[in-house]
Coordinates of C-alpha atoms in Angstrom, one line a residue:
Chain G
M1 CA 87.4 33.8 92.0
Y2 CA 89.5 36.4 90.5
A3 CA 88.4 35.6 86.9
Q4 CA 84.7 36.1 86.1
L5 CA 82.9 35.6 82.8
V6 CA 85.9 34.4 80.9
K7 CA 84.8 33.9 77.3
S8 CA 85.5 30.6 75.6
D9 CA 84.2 28.8 72.6
G10 CA 81.2 26.4 72.9
L11 CA 81.9 22.8 73.9
K12 CA 83.0 20.5 71.0
S13 CA 81.7 17.0 70.9
R14 CA 84.2 14.2 70.3
E15 CA 82.9 13.7 66.8
E16 CA 83.6 17.4 66.0
M17 CA 87.2 17.2 67.2
S18 CA 90.2 16.8 64.9
P19 CA 92.5 13.8 65.8
E20 CA 94.9 16.2 67.5
E21 CA 92.1 17.7 69.6
R22 CA 90.9 14.2 70.5
A23 CA 94.4 13.2 71.6
F24 CA 94.7 16.5 73.6
Q25 CA 91.3 15.9 75.3
D26 CA 92.4 12.4 76.2
R27 CA 95.5 13.7 78.0
V28 CA 93.4 16.2 79.9
D29 CA 90.9 13.5 80.8
N30 CA 93.8 11.3 82.1
G31 CA 94.9 14.1 84.4
E32 CA 98.1 14.8 82.5
K33 CA 99.6 18.3 82.7
I34 CA 99.9 20.3 79.5
E35 CA 103.2 22.1 79.3
P36 CA 104.0 25.3 77.4
K37 CA 105.7 24.0 74.3
E38 CA 103.2 21.1 73.7
W39 CA 100.4 21.2 71.1
M40 CA 97.2 22.7 72.4
P41 CA 93.9 23.9 70.7
E42 CA 94.0 27.6 69.9
G43 CA 90.7 28.0 72.0
Y44 CA 92.4 26.4 75.0
R45 CA 95.4 28.8 74.7
K46 CA 93.2 31.9 74.2
T47 CA 90.8 31.0 77.1
L48 CA 93.8 30.4 79.4
I49 CA 95.3 33.7 78.5
R50 CA 92.1 35.5 79.2
Q51 CA 91.6 33.7 82.5
I52 CA 95.2 33.9 83.8
G53 CA 95.5 37.5 82.6
Q54 CA 92.3 38.5 84.3
H55 CA 93.5 36.7 87.5
A56 CA 96.8 38.6 87.3
H57 CA 95.1 41.9 86.8
S58 CA 92.9 41.2 89.8
E59 CA 95.9 40.7 92.0
I60 CA 97.4 44.0 90.9
V61 CA 94.3 46.1 91.1
G62 CA 93.5 44.2 94.3
Q63 CA 96.5 46.0 95.9
L64 CA 94.6 49.3 95.8
P65 CA 91.6 48.8 98.2
E66 CA 93.9 47.3 100.8
G67 CA 96.8 49.7 100.1
N68 CA 94.2 52.4 100.9
W69 CA 94.7 51.6 104.6
I70 CA 98.5 51.0 104.8
T71 CA 99.2 54.5 105.9
R72 CA 96.3 54.4 108.4
A73 CA 96.9 51.0 109.9
P74 CA 96.3 51.3 113.7
T75 CA 99.5 49.7 115.0
L76 CA 103.0 49.0 113.8
E77 CA 102.3 45.3 113.7
R78 CA 99.1 45.7 111.7
K79 CA 100.9 48.0 109.3
A80 CA 103.7 45.5 108.8
I81 CA 101.3 42.6 108.3
L82 CA 99.2 44.6 105.8
L83 CA 102.3 45.7 103.9
A84 CA 103.5 42.1 103.7
K85 CA 100.1 40.9 102.5
V86 CA 99.7 43.5 99.8
Q87 CA 103.2 42.8 98.6
D88 CA 102.2 39.1 98.4
E89 CA 99.4 40.1 96.1
A90 CA 101.8 41.9 93.8
G91 CA 104.0 38.7 93.9
H92 CA 101.0 36.7 92.8
G93 CA 100.5 39.1 89.9
L94 CA 104.1 38.4 88.9
Y95 CA 103.7 34.6 89.0
L96 CA 100.5 34.8 87.0
Y97 CA 101.9 37.2 84.3
S98 CA 104.8 34.8 84.0
A99 CA 102.5 31.8 83.6
A100 CA 100.6 33.8 80.9
E101 CA 103.9 34.6 79.2
T102 CA 104.4 30.8 78.6
L103 CA 101.3 31.0 76.3
G104 CA 103.0 33.6 74.1
V105 CA 101.7 36.9 75.4
S106 CA 103.9 39.5 77.2
R107 CA 103.2 41.2 80.5
D108 CA 103.2 44.5 78.7
E109 CA 100.6 43.4 76.2
L110 CA 98.3 42.2 79.0
Q111 CA 98.8 45.4 81.0
E112 CA 98.0 47.4 77.9
K113 CA 94.7 45.5 77.5
L114 CA 93.9 46.2 81.2
H115 CA 94.6 49.9 80.8
S116 CA 92.6 50.2 77.6
G117 CA 89.6 48.4 79.3
K118 CA 89.8 45.4 76.9
M119 CA 90.5 43.0 79.8
K120 CA 88.8 43.0 83.1
Y121 CA 89.7 42.3 86.7
S122 CA 87.5 40.9 89.5
S123 CA 84.5 43.1 90.2
I124 CA 85.1 42.9 93.9
F125 CA 87.9 45.4 93.7
N126 CA 85.6 48.1 92.5
Y127 CA 84.1 48.4 96.0
P128 CA 85.7 50.8 98.5
T129 CA 87.4 50.1 101.8
L130 CA 85.8 52.6 104.1
N131 CA 86.8 51.6 107.6
W132 CA 89.6 49.5 109.2
A133 CA 87.3 46.4 109.6
D134 CA 87.1 46.4 105.8
I135 CA 90.7 45.2 105.8
G136 CA 89.6 42.3 107.9
A137 CA 86.6 41.6 105.7
V138 CA 88.7 41.7 102.5
G139 CA 91.0 39.0 104.0
W140 CA 88.2 36.9 105.4
L141 CA 85.6 37.1 102.7
V142 CA 87.4 38.2 99.5
D143 CA 90.5 36.0 100.0
G144 CA 88.2 33.3 101.3
A145 CA 86.1 33.3 98.2
A146 CA 89.2 33.4 96.0
I147 CA 90.6 30.4 97.9
M148 CA 87.4 28.4 97.2
N149 CA 88.1 28.8 93.5
Q150 CA 91.8 28.5 93.6
V151 CA 92.3 25.4 95.7
P152 CA 90.7 23.2 92.9
L153 CA 92.7 25.1 90.3
Q154 CA 95.9 23.7 91.8
R155 CA 94.8 20.6 89.8
T156 CA 94.1 22.5 86.6
S157 CA 95.4 21.0 83.3
Y158 CA 97.9 23.7 82.4
G159 CA 101.2 23.0 84.2
P160 CA 102.5 26.6 84.8
Y161 CA 99.0 27.8 86.0
S162 CA 98.7 24.8 88.3
R163 CA 102.1 25.4 89.8
A164 CA 101.4 29.1 90.3
M165 CA 98.2 28.3 92.1
I166 CA 99.9 26.0 94.5
R167 CA 102.2 28.8 95.7
I168 CA 99.4 31.3 95.7
C169 CA 97.0 29.2 97.7
K170 CA 99.6 28.8 100.5
E171 CA 99.8 32.5 100.9
E172 CA 96.1 33.2 100.4
S173 CA 95.1 30.9 103.2
F174 CA 97.4 32.8 105.5
H175 CA 95.8 36.1 104.3
Q176 CA 92.4 34.8 105.0
R177 CA 93.5 33.9 108.6
Q178 CA 95.0 37.4 109.1
G179 CA 91.7 38.9 107.9
Y180 CA 89.7 36.8 110.3
A181 CA 92.1 37.8 113.1
I182 CA 91.3 41.5 112.4
M183 CA 87.6 40.7 112.5
M184 CA 87.9 38.8 115.8
K185 CA 89.7 41.8 117.3
M186 CA 87.1 44.2 116.0
A187 CA 84.1 42.1 116.8
S188 CA 85.2 41.7 120.4
G189 CA 86.4 45.3 120.7
T190 CA 84.6 48.5 121.7
P191 CA 81.0 49.1 120.5
E192 CA 82.4 51.4 117.7
Q193 CA 84.8 48.6 116.5
K194 CA 81.9 46.1 116.5
E195 CA 79.9 48.5 114.5
M196 CA 82.7 48.8 111.9
A197 CA 82.9 45.0 111.7
Q198 CA 79.2 44.7 111.1
D199 CA 79.3 47.5 108.6
A200 CA 82.1 45.8 106.7
L201 CA 80.3 42.5 106.6
N202 CA 77.1 44.2 105.4
R203 CA 78.9 45.8 102.5
F204 CA 81.2 42.9 101.5
W205 CA 78.8 40.0 101.8
Y206 CA 77.0 40.2 98.5
P207 CA 79.9 41.4 96.4
S208 CA 81.8 38.4 97.8
L209 CA 79.1 36.1 96.6
M210 CA 79.3 37.7 93.2
M211 CA 82.9 36.7 92.9
F212 CA 81.9 33.2 91.9
G213 CA 80.1 34.6 88.8
P214 CA 76.5 34.3 87.7
S215 CA 74.5 31.2 88.3
D216 CA 75.5 28.2 86.1
K217 CA 72.2 28.3 84.2
D218 CA 73.3 31.7 82.9
S219 CA 76.9 31.0 82.5
V220 CA 77.6 30.2 78.8
H221 CA 81.3 29.7 78.9
S222 CA 81.6 27.0 81.6
A223 CA 81.2 23.7 79.7
Q224 CA 84.2 23.9 77.5
S225 CA 86.4 25.3 80.3
M226 CA 85.3 22.5 82.5
A227 CA 86.1 19.9 79.8
W228 CA 89.6 21.4 79.5
K229 CA 90.0 21.4 83.3
I230 CA 90.7 25.1 83.4
K231 CA 87.6 25.5 85.5
M232 CA 87.1 22.7 88.0
N233 CA 83.7 23.4 89.7
T234 CA 80.5 25.2 88.7
N235 CA 79.9 28.7 90.0
D236 CA 76.9 27.6 92.1
E237 CA 78.8 24.7 93.7
L238 CA 81.6 27.0 94.9
R239 CA 79.2 29.7 96.1
Q240 CA 77.3 27.2 98.1
K241 CA 80.5 25.9 99.6
F242 CA 81.6 29.4 100.5
V243 CA 78.3 30.2 102.2
N244 CA 78.4 26.9 104.2
E245 CA 81.9 27.6 105.5
T246 CA 81.5 31.3 106.1
V247 CA 78.2 31.5 108.0
P248 CA 79.4 29.7 111.1
Q249 CA 82.5 32.0 111.0
A250 CA 80.2 35.0 111.1
E251 CA 78.2 33.4 113.9
Y252 CA 81.4 32.9 115.9
L253 CA 82.2 36.6 115.5
G254 CA 78.7 37.5 116.7
L255 CA 78.0 39.3 113.5
N256 CA 74.9 39.1 111.4
V257 CA 75.0 38.0 107.8
P258 CA 72.8 40.5 106.0
D259 CA 70.3 38.0 104.6
D260 CA 66.9 37.5 106.1
K261 CA 66.4 34.3 104.0
L262 CA 69.5 32.6 105.3
A263 CA 68.6 29.3 106.8
W264 CA 70.1 25.8 107.3
N265 CA 68.6 23.3 104.9
E266 CA 68.8 19.8 106.5
D267 CA 68.0 18.0 103.2
K268 CA 70.8 19.6 101.2
Q269 CA 73.1 19.8 104.2
G270 CA 73.8 23.4 103.3
Y271 CA 72.4 26.9 103.8
D272 CA 69.7 28.4 101.7
F273 CA 70.6 32.0 101.0
S274 CA 69.6 35.0 98.9
E275 CA 71.2 35.6 95.5
P276 CA 73.2 38.8 95.1
D277 CA 71.7 41.5 93.0
W278 CA 72.9 40.4 89.5
N279 CA 72.0 43.8 88.0
E280 CA 74.4 45.4 90.3
F281 CA 77.0 42.8 89.2
F282 CA 76.6 43.5 85.5
E283 CA 76.7 47.3 86.2
V284 CA 80.0 46.9 88.0
I285 CA 81.4 44.7 85.2
K286 CA 80.3 47.4 82.7
G287 CA 82.3 50.0 84.7
N288 CA 79.6 51.5 86.9
G289 CA 80.8 50.2 90.3
P290 CA 81.7 52.7 93.0
C291 CA 85.4 52.7 92.3
N292 CA 85.9 51.5 88.7
R293 CA 87.2 54.8 87.5
E294 CA 89.5 55.4 90.4
R295 CA 91.0 51.9 90.3
L296 CA 91.7 51.9 86.6
N297 CA 93.0 55.5 86.7
A298 CA 95.3 54.6 89.5
R299 CA 96.8 51.8 87.5
V300 CA 97.1 53.9 84.3
K301 CA 98.6 56.7 86.2
A302 CA 101.2 54.5 87.8
W303 CA 102.1 53.0 84.4
D304 CA 102.2 56.4 82.6
E305 CA 104.1 58.2 85.3
G306 CA 106.6 55.3 85.5
A307 CA 107.5 55.4 81.8
W308 CA 110.5 57.6 82.3
F309 CA 111.7 55.2 85.1
R310 CA 111.4 52.1 82.9
D311 CA 112.9 53.9 79.9
G312 CA 115.9 55.1 82.1
L313 CA 116.6 51.6 83.2
N314 CA 116.4 50.2 79.7
A315 CA 118.6 52.9 78.3
Y316 CA 121.2 52.2 80.9
A317 CA 121.1 48.5 80.2
E318 CA 121.6 49.1 76.5
K319 CA 124.6 51.5 77.2
A320 CA 126.1 48.9 79.5
A321 CA 125.8 46.2 76.9
D322 CA 127.4 48.4 74.3
R323 CA 130.2 49.2 76.7
R324 CA 130.8 45.5 77.3
K325 CA 130.9 44.9 73.5
A326 CA 133.3 47.8 72.9
A327 CA 135.7 46.5 75.5
P328 CA 135.5 42.7 75.4
V329 CA 139.0 42.1 76.9
A330 CA 138.8 44.7 79.6
A331 CA 137.6 42.3 82.2
E332 CA 140.5 39.9 81.7
Chain F
M1 CA 98.6 49.4 124.1
A2 CA 100.7 46.5 124.9
A3 CA 104.0 45.7 123.1
E4 CA 103.1 42.9 120.8
T5 CA 106.6 41.7 119.8
I6 CA 109.6 40.9 122.0
P7 CA 112.5 43.1 120.9
P8 CA 115.8 41.3 120.1
G9 CA 118.0 41.0 123.1
A10 CA 115.2 41.6 125.6
G11 CA 116.7 39.1 128.0
V12 CA 120.2 40.6 127.7
K13 CA 121.5 42.7 130.7
D14 CA 122.3 46.1 129.4
P15 CA 124.0 48.4 131.9
F16 CA 122.7 51.6 130.2
I17 CA 119.0 50.7 130.8
G18 CA 118.3 52.2 134.2
D19 CA 121.2 54.6 134.0
D20 CA 119.5 57.7 135.3
T21 CA 122.1 60.2 134.1
L22 CA 122.1 58.9 130.6
R23 CA 118.4 58.2 130.4
P24 CA 117.1 61.5 128.8
A25 CA 119.8 61.5 126.1
F26 CA 119.5 57.8 125.4
F27 CA 115.8 58.0 125.1
E28 CA 116.1 61.0 122.6
W29 CA 118.7 59.2 120.6
L30 CA 116.6 56.0 120.4
C31 CA 113.6 58.1 119.3
R32 CA 115.7 59.6 116.5
M33 CA 116.6 56.1 115.3
G34 CA 113.1 54.8 115.5
D35 CA 111.4 57.9 114.1
N36 CA 113.7 58.0 111.1
A37 CA 112.7 54.4 110.3
L38 CA 109.1 55.0 111.0
I39 CA 108.7 58.2 108.9
L40 CA 110.8 56.9 106.0
G41 CA 108.9 53.6 106.1
H42 CA 105.6 55.5 106.0
R43 CA 106.7 57.5 103.0
T44 CA 108.0 54.5 101.2
S45 CA 104.7 52.6 101.9
E46 CA 102.8 55.3 100.1
W47 CA 104.0 53.7 96.8
C48 CA 102.3 50.4 97.5
G49 CA 100.2 49.6 94.4
H50 CA 101.4 52.7 92.5
G51 CA 105.0 51.7 91.5
P52 CA 106.3 52.2 88.0
V53 CA 106.8 48.5 87.4
L54 CA 105.7 45.4 89.4
E55 CA 109.1 44.4 90.6
E56 CA 109.7 47.9 91.9
D57 CA 106.3 47.9 93.7
I58 CA 107.3 44.7 95.5
A59 CA 110.8 46.1 96.4
L60 CA 109.4 49.3 97.8
A61 CA 106.8 47.5 99.9
N62 CA 109.6 45.2 101.2
T63 CA 111.8 48.2 102.1
A64 CA 108.9 49.8 103.9
L65 CA 108.2 46.6 105.8
D66 CA 111.9 46.3 106.9
L67 CA 111.8 49.9 108.1
I68 CA 108.6 49.4 110.1
G69 CA 110.3 46.3 111.7
H70 CA 113.3 48.5 112.7
T71 CA 110.8 51.1 114.1
Q72 CA 109.3 48.4 116.4
M73 CA 112.8 47.5 117.7
W74 CA 114.1 51.0 118.3
L75 CA 111.0 52.5 119.7
G76 CA 110.4 49.4 121.8
L77 CA 113.8 49.9 123.4
A78 CA 113.2 53.7 123.7
G79 CA 110.1 52.9 125.8
E80 CA 112.1 50.6 128.0
V81 CA 114.8 53.1 128.5
E82 CA 112.3 55.8 129.3
G83 CA 110.8 53.6 131.9
K84 CA 107.3 55.0 131.9
G85 CA 105.6 52.0 130.4
R86 CA 105.2 53.4 126.9
S87 CA 105.3 50.8 124.1
A88 CA 106.6 51.3 120.5
D89 CA 103.0 51.8 119.4
D90 CA 102.4 54.5 122.1
L91 CA 105.4 56.4 120.9
A92 CA 104.5 56.0 117.2
Y93 CA 100.8 56.8 117.5
L94 CA 100.4 59.1 120.5
R95 CA 103.1 61.7 120.1
D96 CA 102.5 65.0 118.3
A97 CA 104.9 66.4 115.7
M98 CA 107.0 68.4 118.1
K99 CA 107.9 65.2 120.0
F100 CA 109.1 63.5 116.8
R101 CA 112.9 63.3 116.4
N102 CA 113.4 62.2 112.8
V103 CA 115.5 64.3 110.4
L104 CA 113.6 66.6 108.0
L105 CA 114.9 64.6 105.0
V106 CA 112.7 61.6 105.7
E107 CA 109.4 63.5 106.1
L108 CA 109.5 65.4 102.8
P109 CA 106.7 64.2 100.5
K110 CA 107.5 61.1 98.4
G111 CA 107.7 63.1 95.2
D112 CA 108.4 61.1 92.0
M113 CA 110.5 57.9 91.9
A114 CA 113.6 60.1 91.5
V115 CA 113.0 61.8 94.8
T116 CA 112.0 58.5 96.5
I117 CA 115.1 56.7 95.3
M118 CA 117.6 59.5 95.8
R119 CA 116.3 60.1 99.4
E120 CA 116.6 56.4 100.1
F121 CA 120.2 56.4 98.7
L122 CA 121.3 59.5 100.7
F123 CA 119.7 58.1 103.9
D124 CA 120.8 54.5 103.5
A125 CA 124.4 55.5 102.8
C126 CA 124.4 57.1 106.2
H127 CA 122.2 54.5 107.9
H128 CA 124.4 51.7 106.7
L129 CA 127.6 53.3 108.1
L130 CA 125.9 54.1 111.4
L131 CA 124.4 50.6 111.8
S132 CA 127.8 49.0 110.9
W133 CA 129.5 51.0 113.6
L134 CA 126.8 50.3 116.1
A135 CA 126.7 46.6 115.4
D136 CA 130.5 46.3 116.0
N137 CA 131.2 48.9 118.6
A138 CA 128.2 50.1 120.6
K139 CA 128.8 49.4 124.3
S140 CA 125.0 48.9 124.8
P141 CA 124.4 45.2 123.9
R142 CA 120.8 45.9 123.1
V143 CA 121.7 48.7 120.6
A144 CA 124.4 46.5 119.0
E145 CA 121.9 43.7 118.6
I146 CA 119.2 45.7 117.0
A147 CA 121.8 47.4 114.7
A148 CA 123.1 44.0 113.6
K149 CA 119.7 42.8 112.7
A150 CA 118.7 46.0 110.8
L151 CA 122.1 46.1 109.1
K152 CA 121.4 42.9 107.1
E153 CA 118.3 44.5 105.5
V154 CA 119.8 48.0 105.1
S155 CA 122.8 46.6 103.3
Y156 CA 120.4 45.4 100.7
H157 CA 118.5 48.7 100.6
L158 CA 121.7 50.5 100.0
D159 CA 122.9 48.2 97.2
R160 CA 119.6 48.5 95.5
A161 CA 119.3 52.3 95.9
S162 CA 122.9 52.8 94.7
D163 CA 122.3 50.6 91.7
I164 CA 119.2 52.5 90.6
V165 CA 120.8 55.9 91.2
V166 CA 123.5 55.0 88.8
R167 CA 121.2 53.5 86.2
L168 CA 118.7 56.4 86.2
G169 CA 121.4 59.0 86.4
D170 CA 123.1 57.5 83.4
G171 CA 119.9 56.4 81.7
T172 CA 117.9 58.8 79.4
A173 CA 118.1 62.6 79.4
E174 CA 114.8 62.7 81.3
S175 CA 115.8 60.2 83.9
H176 CA 119.1 62.1 84.4
D177 CA 117.3 65.4 84.7
R178 CA 114.8 64.0 87.2
M179 CA 117.6 62.5 89.3
Q180 CA 119.6 65.7 89.2
A181 CA 116.5 67.7 90.3
A182 CA 115.9 65.2 93.1
L183 CA 119.5 65.6 94.3
D184 CA 119.3 69.4 94.1
L185 CA 116.1 69.2 96.2
L186 CA 117.4 66.8 98.8
W187 CA 121.1 67.7 99.2
P188 CA 120.5 70.6 101.6
Y189 CA 118.6 68.2 103.9
A190 CA 121.3 65.5 104.0
G191 CA 123.6 67.4 106.3
E192 CA 121.2 67.1 109.3
L193 CA 122.1 63.4 109.5
F194 CA 125.6 64.5 110.7
A195 CA 124.8 67.6 112.6
G196 CA 125.6 66.6 116.2
D197 CA 124.2 68.2 119.4
E198 CA 124.4 67.4 123.1
V199 CA 122.4 64.2 122.7
D200 CA 124.9 62.9 120.2
S201 CA 127.8 63.9 122.4
A202 CA 126.4 62.2 125.4
L203 CA 125.9 59.0 123.5
Q204 CA 129.3 59.2 121.9
D205 CA 130.9 59.8 125.4
A206 CA 129.0 56.7 126.7
G207 CA 130.5 54.6 123.8
I208 CA 127.0 53.9 122.4
A209 CA 127.1 56.1 119.3
P210 CA 129.9 57.0 116.8
D211 CA 131.6 60.3 116.1
L212 CA 129.5 61.9 113.4
T213 CA 132.4 63.8 111.8
T214 CA 134.1 60.5 110.9
L215 CA 130.8 59.1 109.7
R216 CA 130.3 62.1 107.5
D217 CA 133.7 61.7 105.9
N218 CA 133.0 58.1 105.0
W219 CA 129.6 59.0 103.8
D220 CA 130.9 61.8 101.6
E221 CA 133.3 59.5 99.9
R222 CA 130.8 56.8 99.2
V223 CA 128.1 59.1 98.0
R224 CA 130.4 61.0 95.8
D225 CA 131.6 57.8 94.1
I226 CA 128.1 56.7 93.3
L227 CA 126.9 60.1 92.2
D228 CA 130.0 60.4 90.0
E229 CA 129.2 57.1 88.3
A230 CA 125.6 58.3 87.9
T231 CA 126.9 61.4 86.1
L232 CA 125.2 63.6 88.7
K233 CA 126.5 66.9 90.2
I234 CA 126.4 67.7 93.8
P235 CA 124.7 71.2 94.0
D236 CA 126.6 74.1 95.5
T237 CA 124.5 75.1 98.5
G238 CA 127.3 77.1 100.1
G239 CA 127.3 74.6 102.9
Y240 CA 123.8 75.4 103.9
T241 CA 121.8 72.7 105.7
H242 CA 118.2 72.6 106.9
L243 CA 118.2 71.6 110.5
G244 CA 115.7 71.1 113.3
G245 CA 114.0 67.7 112.9
K246 CA 116.3 66.0 115.5
Q247 CA 115.1 68.5 118.0
G248 CA 111.4 68.4 117.1
R249 CA 111.2 71.4 114.7
H250 CA 109.7 70.0 111.6
T251 CA 108.4 70.9 108.1
E252 CA 104.7 71.4 107.6
H253 CA 104.5 68.0 106.0
L254 CA 105.0 66.0 109.2
G255 CA 101.7 67.1 110.8
F256 CA 99.7 65.8 107.8
L257 CA 101.6 62.6 107.8
L258 CA 100.9 62.0 111.5
A259 CA 97.2 63.0 111.1
E260 CA 96.8 60.2 108.6
M261 CA 99.0 57.7 110.4
Q262 CA 97.6 58.3 113.9
F263 CA 93.9 58.6 112.9
L264 CA 92.5 55.4 114.4
Q265 CA 94.5 55.6 117.6
R266 CA 93.4 59.3 118.1
A267 CA 89.7 58.8 117.1
Y268 CA 89.2 55.7 119.3
P269 CA 91.5 56.1 122.3
G270 CA 92.2 53.0 124.3
A271 CA 90.8 50.5 121.7
S272 CA 92.8 47.4 121.0
W273 CA 93.4 46.6 117.3

């Protein structure tokens, strides 16, 4: 998903909970939605801010690898589709920042934390888009992996987050189909196009598997988040589901999943597959991925260079408000 | 490349399609309409992911998307009028700079947001008047139909650009200075929108396109009102205007833009995407 390694406190047992916490947990267990002004444990609020904030940042930074090909899209129709898609991602960022704001944190505060490196975004966006098929692979695999995580989050306990997810999932499943449509065109195209498609799958396969986060046995933050229903499935469950769904799609395209150990396992009714290189994952999270610096610099530059623009609009709004105050009857 | 979308009014009988006398001028004129939308859409799309604030990023991507949609319609019709089987994509991706017919204004680099917004404003103020005339008066039903569709979107582009010009012009000292610098840069290019030649005359005589002098008067009035409200001054250029784009003589910038835009079509000829 777009939020990895979100920190939360350790799981509290029922005996350790205060009466308020117990009542809160009962509501979550009963499937009730928690709404912004209702009481919630501080840990719940903080974990949600981290998770929703990280998700929002991922949508915004995620514009960059795809935006990289807007000016080189091969046809007018592809250009229009890609523009519409990247604009959707910005829209998702907007809903999610708005959902986070209901928890008492402003969009500016969250963005400042992104720019200063205190908050992260999904590791996947630190990989480059090198050929046109990458735009297909991002839609197919990256949006596909995101959907695996986001569909269950439509049922998450926090109302605004759940409602944002419902809207986002509708658009994401459309994105995934457009990505797969590009892959179909490329995989059935000229030998060069097929080579681009295979190259894209080779580079995006393992980073997509990493999107689900490290194995559950190494994931220290999952238990409390699962009890609060802000995480609905374990990382390994979702990764397995993703592989099971994606491998036949790759076969249909006539492309090879870059994993020698990939094999159908009749007993578990799922594929056995190789783990991604978790050292690489942690390096990327630390800032050593191929595009970490470029991505963050691009966002910081956009923000810094946009300061005069935002200040100008604010100054005008203040002047306009003063003018209205100075002439209260003018409009009558 | 096959045309992938059916342009509006494709089933409508248009007496001007197949008119051999008008064909060369009509084709040129449609390329001008399509190329302006394409090149401005391309420049606008360069902002995607890099806007000064999220809402603006979304608005710019939307504007670019509308313009690419207009391109598909105008260049699609241009290909039909030409009658040589070229699609909108063929025209967009397989012509070199000297065959492009956009005004110089739209190909200049995107600059800062002041240049981007000021350009959009100057262009849209003209585009809106032109499309309004075409939608109501063009004797070619296909042209009128495309104009009517594009007009809905361009009305919004113009409202939005005018509003931001006023706000930034009358915002902080810095936003004012940047907007003034953008106006000083772009003003000498705006006149090309109204500089008529034999193509414009032929289309005007056929009742397809308006008289550019009347258009200019209306544009002047509208633009001056907004710039006034924005506390910006129109520079004194002594009436000088940069010309040439409509006839295919461009700035150095267009070649680079096309090299980027046309890369895949040029590197892999005949592939389907």
